[in-house]
CSV table of C-alpha atoms and ligand atoms in Angstrom, one decimal:
chain,number,residue,atom,x,y,z
Y,1,UNK,CA,94.4,-24.5,-15.1
Y,2,UNK,CA,92.9,-22.9,-11.5
Y,3,UNK,CA,92.2,-18.7,-12.6
Y,4,UNK,CA,92.0,-15.2,-11.8
Y,5,UNK,CA,89.1,-15.4,-10.4
Y,6,UNK,CA,89.6,-18.6,-9.2
Y,7,UNK,CA,92.5,-17.1,-6.6
Y,8,UNK,CA,91.5,-16.0,-3.4
Y,9,UNK,CA,94.3,-13.4,-3.1
Y,10,UNK,CA,96.5,-11.0,-4.8
Y,11,UNK,CA,99.4,-12.4,-2.8
Y,12,UNK,CA,100.0,-14.1,0.1
Y,13,UNK,CA,102.8,-14.0,1.8
Y,14,UNK,CA,104.6,-17.6,3.3
Y,15,UNK,CA,106.6,-17.6,6.7
Y,16,UNK,CA,105.4,-14.5,6.9
Y,17,UNK,CA,105.8,-15.3,11.1
Y,18,UNK,CA,109.1,-15.2,10.6
Y,19,UNK,CA,112.3,-12.9,10.9
Y,20,UNK,CA,112.0,-11.0,7.0
Y,21,UNK,CA,108.6,-12.1,6.3
Y,22,UNK,CA,106.9,-10.1,9.8
Y,23,UNK,CA,109.7,-7.1,8.2
Y,24,UNK,CA,107.8,-7.8,4.2
Y,25,UNK,CA,103.9,-8.5,6.2
Y,26,UNK,CA,105.2,-4.5,8.2
Y,27,UNK,CA,105.9,-3.3,4.6
Y,28,UNK,CA,102.7,-3.6,2.4
Y,29,UNK,CA,100.1,-3.4,5.3
Y,30,UNK,CA,102.2,0.2,5.1
Y,31,UNK,CA,103.5,1.2,1.4
Y,32,UNK,CA,101.7,-1.7,-1.1
Y,33,UNK,CA,97.8,-0.3,-2.3
Y,34,UNK,CA,94.5,-0.3,-0.1
Y,35,UNK,CA,92.6,-2.5,-2.6
Y,36,UNK,CA,95.3,-4.4,-2.5
Y,37,UNK,CA,93.4,-8.2,-1.5
Y,38,UNK,CA,96.7,-10.3,0.4
Y,39,UNK,CA,96.7,-12.7,3.0
Y,40,UNK,CA,99.3,-13.7,5.1
Y,41,UNK,CA,100.3,-17.9,5.7
Y,42,UNK,CA,102.9,-20.6,8.4
Y,43,UNK,CA,101.6,-23.1,10.4
Y,44,UNK,CA,100.5,-21.4,13.2
Y,45,UNK,CA,98.2,-18.9,14.2
Y,46,UNK,CA,98.3,-17.9,17.1
Y,47,UNK,CA,101.5,-16.5,15.8
Y,48,UNK,CA,99.4,-15.1,12.5
Y,49,UNK,CA,96.7,-13.8,15.0
Y,50,UNK,CA,99.8,-11.5,16.8
Y,51,UNK,CA,101.8,-10.5,13.7
Y,52,UNK,CA,97.6,-9.4,12.6
Y,53,UNK,CA,97.7,-8.1,15.8
Y,54,UNK,CA,100.9,-5.5,15.4
Y,55,UNK,CA,100.1,-4.4,12.2
Y,56,UNK,CA,97.3,-2.9,12.7
Y,57,UNK,CA,98.9,-1.4,15.4
Y,58,UNK,CA,100.9,0.8,12.8
Y,59,UNK,CA,98.0,1.2,10.3
Y,60,UNK,CA,94.8,1.1,12.2
Y,61,UNK,CA,93.1,2.1,9.0
Y,62,UNK,CA,93.7,-0.7,7.2
Y,63,UNK,CA,91.9,-3.9,6.5
Y,64,UNK,CA,94.2,-6.5,8.0
Y,65,UNK,CA,95.5,-9.3,5.5
Y,66,UNK,CA,93.2,-12.8,5.6
Y,67,UNK,CA,95.6,-16.2,7.4
Y,68,UNK,CA,96.5,-18.8,5.8
Y,69,UNK,CA,97.4,-22.3,7.7
Y,70,UNK,CA,99.1,-25.0,5.8
Y,71,UNK,CA,101.7,-27.7,7.1
Y,72,UNK,CA,104.4,-28.1,4.3
Y,73,UNK,CA,103.1,-31.3,3.1
Y,74,UNK,CA,102.2,-31.2,-1.1
Y,75,UNK,CA,98.4,-31.7,-0.1
Y,76,UNK,CA,99.2,-28.3,1.4
Y,77,UNK,CA,100.8,-26.3,-0.6
Y,78,UNK,CA,98.7,-28.0,-3.4
Y,79,UNK,CA,96.2,-25.4,-2.2
Y,80,UNK,CA,97.8,-23.0,-1.0
Y,81,UNK,CA,99.5,-22.2,-4.7
Y,82,UNK,CA,96.1,-22.3,-6.0
Y,83,UNK,CA,94.7,-19.6,-3.4
Y,84,UNK,CA,96.4,-17.0,-4.6
Y,85,UNK,CA,97.3,-15.2,-8.0
Y,86,UNK,CA,101.4,-15.0,-6.7
Y,87,UNK,CA,103.1,-16.3,-3.5
Y,88,UNK,CA,106.4,-14.6,-1.7
Y,89,UNK,CA,108.2,-16.9,0.5
Y,90,UNK,CA,110.6,-16.3,3.1
Y,91,UNK,CA,110.9,-19.9,4.2
Y,92,UNK,CA,114.3,-21.1,4.4
Y,93,UNK,CA,116.9,-22.5,3.5
Y,94,UNK,CA,115.3,-22.7,0.9
Y,95,UNK,CA,116.8,-26.1,0.0
Y,96,UNK,CA,115.3,-27.3,2.6
Y,97,UNK,CA,111.7,-26.7,2.7
Y,98,UNK,CA,112.1,-24.7,-0.9
Y,99,UNK,CA,111.9,-27.5,-3.5
Y,100,UNK,CA,108.4,-27.9,-3.7
Y,101,UNK,CA,106.3,-24.5,-3.2
Y,102,UNK,CA,108.5,-23.2,-6.4
Y,103,UNK,CA,107.5,-26.8,-8.7
Y,104,UNK,CA,103.4,-26.2,-7.2
Y,105,UNK,CA,103.7,-22.6,-8.6
Y,106,UNK,CA,105.1,-23.5,-11.5
Y,107,UNK,CA,103.0,-26.6,-12.1
Y,108,UNK,CA,99.6,-24.0,-11.2
Y,109,UNK,CA,100.9,-21.0,-13.0
Y,110,UNK,CA,101.4,-19.0,-10.0
Y,111,UNK,CA,103.5,-16.8,-10.0
Y,112,UNK,CA,106.2,-16.8,-6.9
Y,113,UNK,CA,108.9,-14.5,-5.4
Y,114,UNK,CA,110.8,-15.3,-3.4
Y,115,UNK,CA,113.8,-13.8,-0.8
Y,116,UNK,CA,116.4,-17.6,-0.8
Y,117,UNK,CA,120.2,-16.5,-1.4
Y,118,UNK,CA,120.5,-19.9,-1.7
Y,119,UNK,CA,122.4,-20.3,-5.3
Y,120,UNK,CA,122.1,-24.5,-5.3
Y,121,UNK,CA,118.2,-23.7,-4.7
Y,122,UNK,CA,118.4,-21.8,-7.4
Y,123,UNK,CA,120.7,-23.9,-10.1
Y,124,UNK,CA,118.0,-27.1,-9.2
Y,125,UNK,CA,115.0,-24.7,-9.6
Y,126,UNK,CA,116.4,-23.7,-12.9
Y,127,UNK,CA,117.3,-27.6,-14.1
Y,128,UNK,CA,114.7,-29.1,-12.6
Y,129,UNK,CA,111.9,-25.9,-14.3
Y,130,UNK,CA,113.8,-24.1,-16.8
Y,131,UNK,CA,115.5,-20.6,-16.9
Y,132,UNK,CA,116.0,-18.3,-12.8
Y,133,UNK,CA,115.2,-15.9,-10.2
Y,134,UNK,CA,117.3,-12.7,-8.6
Y,135,UNK,CA,118.3,-8.9,-7.0
Y,136,UNK,CA,120.8,-6.2,-7.7
Y,137,UNK,CA,120.8,-2.5,-8.7
Y,138,UNK,CA,122.9,-3.4,-12.7
Y,139,UNK,CA,119.8,-2.4,-14.9
Y,140,UNK,CA,120.3,0.5,-14.2
Y,141,UNK,CA,123.9,1.1,-15.2
Y,142,UNK,CA,122.6,-0.9,-18.1
Y,143,UNK,CA,119.8,0.9,-20.0
Y,144,UNK,CA,121.3,4.3,-18.5
Y,145,UNK,CA,124.1,2.4,-20.9
Y,146,UNK,CA,121.8,2.1,-24.0
Y,147,UNK,CA,120.1,5.3,-23.6
Y,148,UNK,CA,122.2,7.9,-23.0
Y,149,UNK,CA,125.7,6.4,-25.6
Y,150,UNK,CA,123.6,4.3,-27.4
Y,151,UNK,CA,125.4,1.3,-26.7
Y,152,UNK,CA,125.7,-1.8,-25.1
Y,153,UNK,CA,127.3,-2.4,-22.8
Y,154,UNK,CA,130.4,-3.7,-21.5
Y,155,UNK,CA,132.3,-4.7,-18.1
Y,156,UNK,CA,130.1,-3.8,-14.5
Y,157,UNK,CA,131.8,-3.3,-12.0
Y,158,UNK,CA,128.5,-2.4,-8.8
Y,159,UNK,CA,130.5,-2.1,-5.3
Y,160,UNK,CA,129.2,-2.1,-1.5
Y,161,UNK,CA,130.3,1.3,-0.7
Y,162,UNK,CA,129.3,1.2,3.0
Y,163,UNK,CA,126.8,-1.2,4.8
Y,164,UNK,CA,125.5,-1.4,8.6
Y,165,UNK,CA,123.5,-3.9,8.9
Y,166,UNK,CA,123.6,-8.0,10.7
Y,167,UNK,CA,122.6,-11.7,9.9
Y,168,UNK,CA,119.5,-12.7,11.3
Y,169,UNK,CA,119.0,-16.8,12.9
Y,170,UNK,CA,117.4,-17.6,9.1
Y,171,UNK,CA,120.1,-16.7,7.0
Y,172,UNK,CA,123.2,-18.7,9.2
Y,173,UNK,CA,120.5,-21.5,8.8
Y,174,UNK,CA,121.0,-21.1,5.1
Y,175,UNK,CA,124.4,-20.4,4.3
Y,176,UNK,CA,125.2,-23.4,7.3
Y,177,UNK,CA,122.8,-25.5,5.6
Y,178,UNK,CA,125.0,-25.7,2.0
Y,179,UNK,CA,127.7,-25.7,3.9
Y,180,UNK,CA,126.7,-29.3,5.2
Y,181,UNK,CA,125.2,-30.2,2.2
Y,182,UNK,CA,127.9,-29.8,-1.6
Y,183,UNK,CA,131.2,-30.0,-1.0
Y,184,UNK,CA,133.3,-26.8,-2.2
Y,185,UNK,CA,134.0,-28.0,-5.6
Y,186,UNK,CA,130.2,-28.0,-5.8
Y,187,UNK,CA,130.0,-24.8,-4.6
Y,188,UNK,CA,132.0,-23.5,-6.9
Y,189,UNK,CA,130.8,-24.8,-9.9
Y,190,UNK,CA,127.3,-23.5,-8.9
Y,191,UNK,CA,128.7,-20.6,-9.1
Y,192,UNK,CA,129.8,-21.0,-11.8
Y,193,UNK,CA,129.3,-17.2,-13.8
Y,194,UNK,CA,127.3,-18.7,-16.9
Y,195,UNK,CA,125.7,-21.0,-14.8
Y,196,UNK,CA,122.0,-19.7,-14.7
Y,197,UNK,CA,122.0,-18.1,-17.9
Y,198,UNK,CA,119.7,-19.6,-20.9
Y,199,UNK,CA,122.3,-18.9,-23.5
Y,200,UNK,CA,126.8,-19.4,-22.9
Y,201,UNK,CA,128.8,-15.7,-23.8
Y,202,UNK,CA,130.3,-15.1,-27.3
Y,203,UNK,CA,131.9,-11.8,-26.6
Y,204,UNK,CA,133.0,-9.6,-29.5
Y,205,UNK,CA,136.8,-8.7,-27.4
Y,206,UNK,CA,138.4,-11.7,-24.9
Y,207,UNK,CA,137.1,-10.5,-21.3
Y,208,UNK,CA,139.8,-10.3,-19.5
Y,209,UNK,CA,140.8,-12.4,-16.4
Y,210,UNK,CA,141.5,-10.8,-12.9
Y,211,UNK,CA,145.3,-9.8,-12.8
Y,212,UNK,CA,148.0,-12.1,-10.4
Y,213,UNK,CA,147.6,-9.1,-8.2
Y,214,UNK,CA,143.9,-9.9,-7.4
Y,215,UNK,CA,143.8,-13.3,-7.5
Y,216,UNK,CA,147.4,-13.7,-4.9
Y,217,UNK,CA,146.6,-10.0,-2.8
Y,218,UNK,CA,142.7,-8.5,-3.6
Y,219,UNK,CA,144.4,-5.8,-4.5
Y,220,UNK,CA,142.0,-4.1,-6.6
Y,221,UNK,CA,141.4,0.2,-7.4
Y,222,UNK,CA,138.9,1.3,-9.5
Y,223,UNK,CA,138.1,4.7,-10.2
Y,224,UNK,CA,134.9,5.5,-9.3
Y,225,UNK,CA,134.7,3.5,-6.8
Y,226,UNK,CA,138.4,3.6,-4.7
Y,227,UNK,CA,139.9,-0.4,-3.4
Y,228,UNK,CA,137.8,-3.1,-2.9
Y,229,UNK,CA,138.2,-6.2,-1.8
Y,230,UNK,CA,136.3,-9.6,-3.1
Y,231,UNK,CA,132.8,-9.7,-1.2
Y,232,UNK,CA,131.4,-13.5,-0.3
Y,233,UNK,CA,127.9,-13.1,-2.3
Y,234,UNK,CA,129.2,-12.3,-5.5
Y,235,UNK,CA,129.3,-15.5,-6.9
Y,236,UNK,CA,125.8,-16.1,-7.4
Y,237,UNK,CA,125.0,-12.4,-8.2
Y,238,UNK,CA,126.8,-12.7,-10.6
Y,239,UNK,CA,125.6,-15.8,-11.9
Y,240,UNK,CA,121.8,-14.0,-12.3
Y,241,UNK,CA,123.6,-10.7,-12.7
Y,242,UNK,CA,124.4,-13.2,-16.3
Y,243,UNK,CA,121.1,-14.6,-15.7
Y,244,UNK,CA,119.0,-11.9,-17.4
Y,245,UNK,CA,121.8,-11.1,-19.3
Y,246,UNK,CA,121.5,-14.2,-21.6
Y,247,UNK,CA,117.3,-13.4,-20.7
Y,248,UNK,CA,117.4,-10.3,-22.4
Y,249,UNK,CA,119.1,-10.9,-25.6
Y,250,UNK,CA,117.6,-10.6,-28.7
Y,251,UNK,CA,115.4,-8.8,-26.9
Y,252,UNK,CA,115.3,-4.8,-27.2
Y,253,UNK,CA,116.7,-4.5,-24.3
Y,254,UNK,CA,119.9,-6.5,-24.6
Y,255,UNK,CA,122.9,-6.3,-22.7
Y,256,UNK,CA,125.4,-6.1,-25.2
Y,257,UNK,CA,127.9,-10.0,-26.4
Y,258,UNK,CA,130.5,-7.9,-24.4
Y,259,UNK,CA,128.2,-7.6,-20.9
Y,260,UNK,CA,130.6,-9.3,-17.9
Y,261,UNK,CA,129.1,-8.5,-14.6
Y,262,UNK,CA,131.8,-8.4,-11.1
Y,263,UNK,CA,131.1,-7.7,-7.8
Y,264,UNK,CA,133.4,-6.1,-4.6
Y,265,UNK,CA,133.1,-4.5,-2.1
Y,266,UNK,CA,134.9,-1.1,-1.0
Y,267,UNK,CA,137.6,-0.9,1.6
Y,268,UNK,CA,140.0,1.9,2.9
Y,269,UNK,CA,143.0,1.6,1.3
Y,270,UNK,CA,145.6,-1.0,0.4
Y,271,UNK,CA,146.1,-2.2,3.0
Y,272,UNK,CA,143.5,-2.7,4.2
Y,273,UNK,CA,142.3,-4.3,0.7
Y,274,UNK,CA,145.2,-7.2,1.2
Y,275,UNK,CA,143.9,-7.4,4.7
Y,276,UNK,CA,140.9,-8.2,4.1
Y,277,UNK,CA,141.7,-10.5,1.1
Y,278,UNK,CA,143.8,-12.9,4.1
Y,279,UNK,CA,141.4,-12.3,7.1
Y,280,UNK,CA,138.2,-13.7,4.9
Y,281,UNK,CA,140.2,-16.2,2.3
Y,282,UNK,CA,140.8,-17.6,6.7
Y,283,UNK,CA,136.5,-17.3,7.0
Y,284,UNK,CA,136.4,-19.5,4.9
Y,285,UNK,CA,138.3,-22.2,5.5
Y,286,UNK,CA,137.6,-21.4,9.0
Y,287,UNK,CA,133.5,-21.5,8.0
Y,288,UNK,CA,134.2,-24.9,5.7
Y,289,UNK,CA,134.6,-26.7,9.0
Y,290,UNK,CA,131.9,-28.8,10.3
Y,291,UNK,CA,132.7,-27.7,14.2
Y,292,UNK,CA,133.1,-23.5,13.2
Y,293,UNK,CA,129.2,-24.3,11.7
Y,294,UNK,CA,127.7,-25.6,14.6
Y,295,UNK,CA,129.1,-24.0,17.6
Y,296,UNK,CA,128.2,-20.6,15.2
Y,297,UNK,CA,124.5,-21.9,15.7
Y,298,UNK,CA,125.1,-22.3,19.5
Y,299,UNK,CA,125.8,-18.7,19.3
Y,300,UNK,CA,124.3,-16.9,17.2
Y,301,UNK,CA,120.7,-16.4,16.6
Y,302,UNK,CA,118.7,-19.1,16.7
Y,303,UNK,CA,115.9,-19.2,13.0
Y,304,UNK,CA,113.3,-17.0,13.3
Y,305,UNK,CA,115.1,-14.3,15.3
Y,306,UNK,CA,117.8,-11.2,14.6
Y,307,UNK,CA,118.6,-8.0,16.0
Y,308,UNK,CA,114.7,-6.6,17.8
Y,309,UNK,CA,113.1,-4.5,14.4
Y,310,UNK,CA,113.6,-0.9,16.5
Y,311,UNK,CA,117.5,-1.3,17.1
Y,312,UNK,CA,117.7,-0.9,12.7
Y,313,UNK,CA,115.9,0.9,12.5
Y,314,UNK,CA,119.5,3.2,11.6
Y,315,UNK,CA,121.7,1.0,9.5
Y,316,UNK,CA,122.1,1.4,6.1
Y,317,UNK,CA,122.6,-0.3,3.1
Y,318,UNK,CA,124.8,1.6,-0.4
Y,319,UNK,CA,125.8,0.2,-3.4
Y,320,UNK,CA,128.2,2.0,-6.4
Y,321,UNK,CA,128.3,0.7,-10.1
Y,322,UNK,CA,130.9,1.6,-13.1
Y,323,UNK,CA,129.4,0.4,-16.6
Y,324,UNK,CA,132.1,0.5,-19.5
Y,325,UNK,CA,130.0,1.3,-22.9
Y,326,UNK,CA,131.3,-1.7,-25.4
Y,327,UNK,CA,131.6,0.5,-28.5
Y,328,UNK,CA,133.7,-2.3,-30.3
Y,329,UNK,CA,137.0,-3.7,-30.8
Y,330,UNK,CA,137.5,-1.0,-33.8
Y,331,UNK,CA,135.7,1.9,-33.2
Y,332,UNK,CA,137.7,2.9,-29.9
Y,333,UNK,CA,136.9,6.3,-28.7
Y,334,UNK,CA,139.0,8.8,-27.4
Y,335,UNK,CA,138.3,8.9,-23.7
Y,336,UNK,CA,136.0,5.8,-22.3
Y,337,UNK,CA,132.1,5.8,-22.0
Y,338,UNK,CA,130.7,5.3,-18.9
Y,339,UNK,CA,127.8,4.4,-16.8
Y,340,UNK,CA,127.7,5.3,-12.8
Y,341,UNK,CA,124.9,4.2,-10.2
Y,342,UNK,CA,124.7,4.9,-6.8
Y,343,UNK,CA,122.1,3.9,-5.1
Y,344,UNK,CA,120.9,4.1,-0.9
Y,345,UNK,CA,118.7,2.8,1.5
Y,346,UNK,CA,118.6,4.0,4.6
Y,347,UNK,CA,117.4,1.7,7.2
Y,348,UNK,CA,118.1,-1.6,7.3
Y,349,UNK,CA,118.8,-4.7,4.4
Y,350,UNK,CA,116.8,-6.5,5.8
Y,351,UNK,CA,114.6,-3.4,5.3
Y,352,UNK,CA,115.7,-3.7,1.6
Y,353,UNK,CA,115.0,-7.0,1.2
Y,354,UNK,CA,110.8,-6.2,2.7
Y,355,UNK,CA,110.6,-3.7,0.1
Y,356,UNK,CA,112.0,-5.7,-3.7
Y,357,UNK,CA,110.0,-8.8,-2.2
Y,358,UNK,CA,106.7,-6.8,-1.5
Y,359,UNK,CA,107.2,-4.5,-4.6
Y,360,UNK,CA,108.2,-6.7,-6.7
Y,361,UNK,CA,105.1,-8.6,-5.9
Y,362,UNK,CA,103.1,-5.8,-7.1
Y,363,UNK,CA,104.2,-5.2,-9.8
Y,364,UNK,CA,103.9,-8.8,-11.4
Y,365,UNK,CA,100.2,-9.1,-10.2
Y,366,UNK,CA,99.3,-6.1,-10.9
Y,367,UNK,CA,100.9,-4.5,-14.1
Y,368,UNK,CA,101.4,-6.8,-18.0
Y,369,UNK,CA,103.2,-5.0,-19.3
Y,370,UNK,CA,107.0,-5.6,-17.8
Y,371,UNK,CA,110.0,-7.7,-20.3
Y,372,UNK,CA,109.2,-10.2,-17.6
Y,373,UNK,CA,105.5,-10.1,-19.0
Y,374,UNK,CA,106.4,-9.7,-21.9
Y,375,UNK,CA,109.2,-13.2,-22.2
Y,376,UNK,CA,106.1,-15.1,-20.8
Y,377,UNK,CA,107.2,-16.0,-17.6
Y,378,UNK,CA,109.8,-18.8,-16.6
Y,379,UNK,CA,112.4,-18.1,-14.2
Y,380,UNK,CA,112.6,-15.1,-14.7
Y,381,UNK,CA,115.1,-12.4,-12.7
Y,382,UNK,CA,114.0,-9.3,-10.7
Y,383,UNK,CA,116.0,-6.9,-13.5
Y,384,UNK,CA,113.9,-8.1,-15.6
Y,385,UNK,CA,111.2,-5.9,-14.4
Y,386,UNK,CA,112.5,-3.5,-15.7
Y,387,UNK,CA,111.9,0.4,-15.6
Y,388,UNK,CA,108.6,-0.2,-13.3
Y,389,UNK,CA,110.5,-2.0,-10.7
Y,390,UNK,CA,113.3,1.3,-9.9
Y,391,UNK,CA,110.1,3.1,-10.1
Y,392,UNK,CA,108.3,1.2,-7.6
Y,393,UNK,CA,112.1,1.2,-6.1
Y,394,UNK,CA,112.3,4.5,-5.8
Y,395,UNK,CA,108.6,5.4,-3.6
Y,396,UNK,CA,110.4,2.3,-1.1
Y,397,UNK,CA,112.5,4.2,-0.4
Y,398,UNK,CA,115.3,3.4,-2.2
Y,399,UNK,CA,117.4,6.2,-3.8
Y,400,UNK,CA,119.1,5.0,-7.2
Y,401,UNK,CA,121.3,8.0,-9.2
Y,402,UNK,CA,123.0,6.7,-12.0
Y,403,UNK,CA,124.9,9.5,-14.6
Y,404,UNK,CA,127.7,9.5,-17.5
Y,405,UNK,CA,130.8,10.2,-16.6
Y,406,UNK,CA,134.4,10.2,-19.2
Y,407,UNK,CA,137.9,9.4,-18.0
Y,408,UNK,CA,140.5,7.5,-18.8
Y,409,UNK,CA,140.9,3.2,-17.5
Y,410,UNK,CA,138.6,2.4,-15.2
Y,411,UNK,CA,140.2,-0.7,-13.7
Y,412,UNK,CA,143.7,0.0,-12.1
Y,413,UNK,CA,145.2,-2.7,-11.2
M,501,NAP,N1,119.0,-12.3,-0.1
M,501,NAP,C1,119.7,-11.8,1.0
M,501,NAP,O1,119.5,-10.1,0.7
M,501,NAP,C2,118.2,-12.6,2.1
M,501,NAP,C3,118.0,-11.3,3.2
M,501,NAP,C4,116.8,-12.5,4.0
M,501,NAP,C5,116.1,-13.6,4.5
M,501,NAP,N2,117.4,-14.1,3.1
M,501,NAP,C6,116.9,-15.5,3.4
M,501,NAP,O2,114.8,-15.7,3.2
M,501,NAP,C7,114.9,-17.3,4.7
M,501,NAP,C8,114.1,-16.9,5.9
M,501,NAP,O3,114.9,-16.6,6.4
M,501,NAP,P1,114.6,-15.9,8.1
M,501,NAP,O4,116.0,-14.7,8.2
M,501,NAP,O5,113.6,-14.9,8.2
M,501,NAP,O6,113.8,-16.9,9.1
M,501,NAP,P2,113.7,-17.1,9.8
M,501,NAP,O7,113.0,-15.4,11.2
M,501,NAP,O8,113.6,-18.0,10.6
M,501,NAP,O9,112.2,-17.5,9.1
M,501,NAP,C9,112.1,-18.6,8.4
M,501,NAP,C10,110.3,-18.5,8.0
M,501,NAP,O10,109.9,-19.9,7.7
M,501,NAP,C11,108.9,-20.9,8.2
M,501,NAP,N3,109.2,-21.9,9.2
M,501,NAP,C12,110.9,-22.7,8.7
M,501,NAP,N4,110.1,-24.1,8.2
M,501,NAP,C13,108.4,-24.1,8.4
M,501,NAP,C14,108.0,-25.4,8.0
M,501,NAP,N5,108.8,-26.8,8.7
M,501,NAP,N6,107.1,-25.6,7.8
M,501,NAP,C15,106.4,-24.3,7.2
M,501,NAP,N7,106.9,-23.2,7.7
M,501,NAP,C16,108.2,-22.8,8.6
M,501,NAP,C17,109.2,-20.2,9.6
M,501,NAP,O11,107.9,-20.8,10.2
M,501,NAP,P3,107.3,-20.4,12.4
M,501,NAP,O12,107.3,-18.9,12.6
M,501,NAP,O13,105.8,-21.4,12.6
M,501,NAP,O14,108.3,-21.1,12.4
M,501,NAP,C18,109.0,-18.4,10.1
M,501,NAP,O15,108.0,-18.6,9.4
M,501,NAP,C19,117.1,-17.7,4.7
M,501,NAP,O16,116.2,-18.6,3.6
M,501,NAP,C20,117.3,-16.6,3.8
M,501,NAP,O17,118.6,-17.3,3.8
M,501,NAP,C21,118.1,-13.8,2.7
């Protein structure tokens, strides 16, 4: 087994030359501790040297990261994973390029954090390497219910309240690759709500399924969140949050037996909700056609590119969450108790990804007291990094607010 002392770096950023990789490198260069021993890695020395020149202009007094050159070959990746305590990977599509690295990290006892949004990749990695990984804001609301109300959590609804951002060439290429490789039926099965969880739920109250109004017309209103529509990232995020539920069950941080998580996007009103519903399904049907995907890849940004960094500084991302207290099937209080949370990041969603990756890496290598550390490893979710992670995200410019609320039934349709 490789020991800590054998490893040259604490953190190695694999894919540093890509769109998300550069953003993550800039964030580490600006915000992570000055004594962090880190490296940027990729296959192209010139690109990495030019990235280091850029980093120097941004922060002239900070020591530059080491440069490491590797090819996407098993023997190279084996050396890579033995040289560092933790790998951050932004090399995608992950289904094409991620599996060997993931397996070698598991084999060599190297921590691993990535930017994937590809659930088939996550599913395959869990099957092959056990357990699970990824991010969401619900840890705050859930832990708030436990602390303030001394009760577990039942239904949680998260909505993208507002967002300004775009999609990089690398992200589009990952989406296209998933649709090229899997049929709708396979993708549906991969996205089942508990497909990544180490255990299945046994709720004390049956979990309500969506009403016909939601299924047919997308008409959903939730107090504190507003009118809502379906969000295409929802199935992967749901499977990951439910995996956190499974990982934390039986620990002091447990979410509760009837925990059930849903993600939406906020819309202006009922007419917008119906319009969104039919537009989204039509676009999904179009995207399922191979020629449409081919055309999109020709007219959109190519991998490695996206909107220029100086044009996205004024973008933003805001999530809102309602987490209902689980008061059990028999003892119903007069009013439903819940926590309401808001997460806002006043810059581009790709910068948000950079913050989440870098801060998770810092906590994993620099601390040893999180739930993730106590679980002792495996494929975990970022939520298992707990309060330290929330505090680190705040330091990284993410605003997170949680408050208690009381009211009538929160879900209306
Ligand atoms: N979940 C989220 O919210 C989220 C957010 C952001 C990104 N992502 C995901 O992160 C991934 C990266 O996105 P991106 O826009 O940054 O992509 P990108 O700009 O195309 O960057 C890809 C990186 O992978 C490297 N790479 C590609 N093929 C390689 C190979 N054969 N050998 C070695 N290195 C290789 C590239 O190196 P070269 O420079 O040498 O070509 C580059 O560094 C995508 O899968 C995307 O979906 C997810």
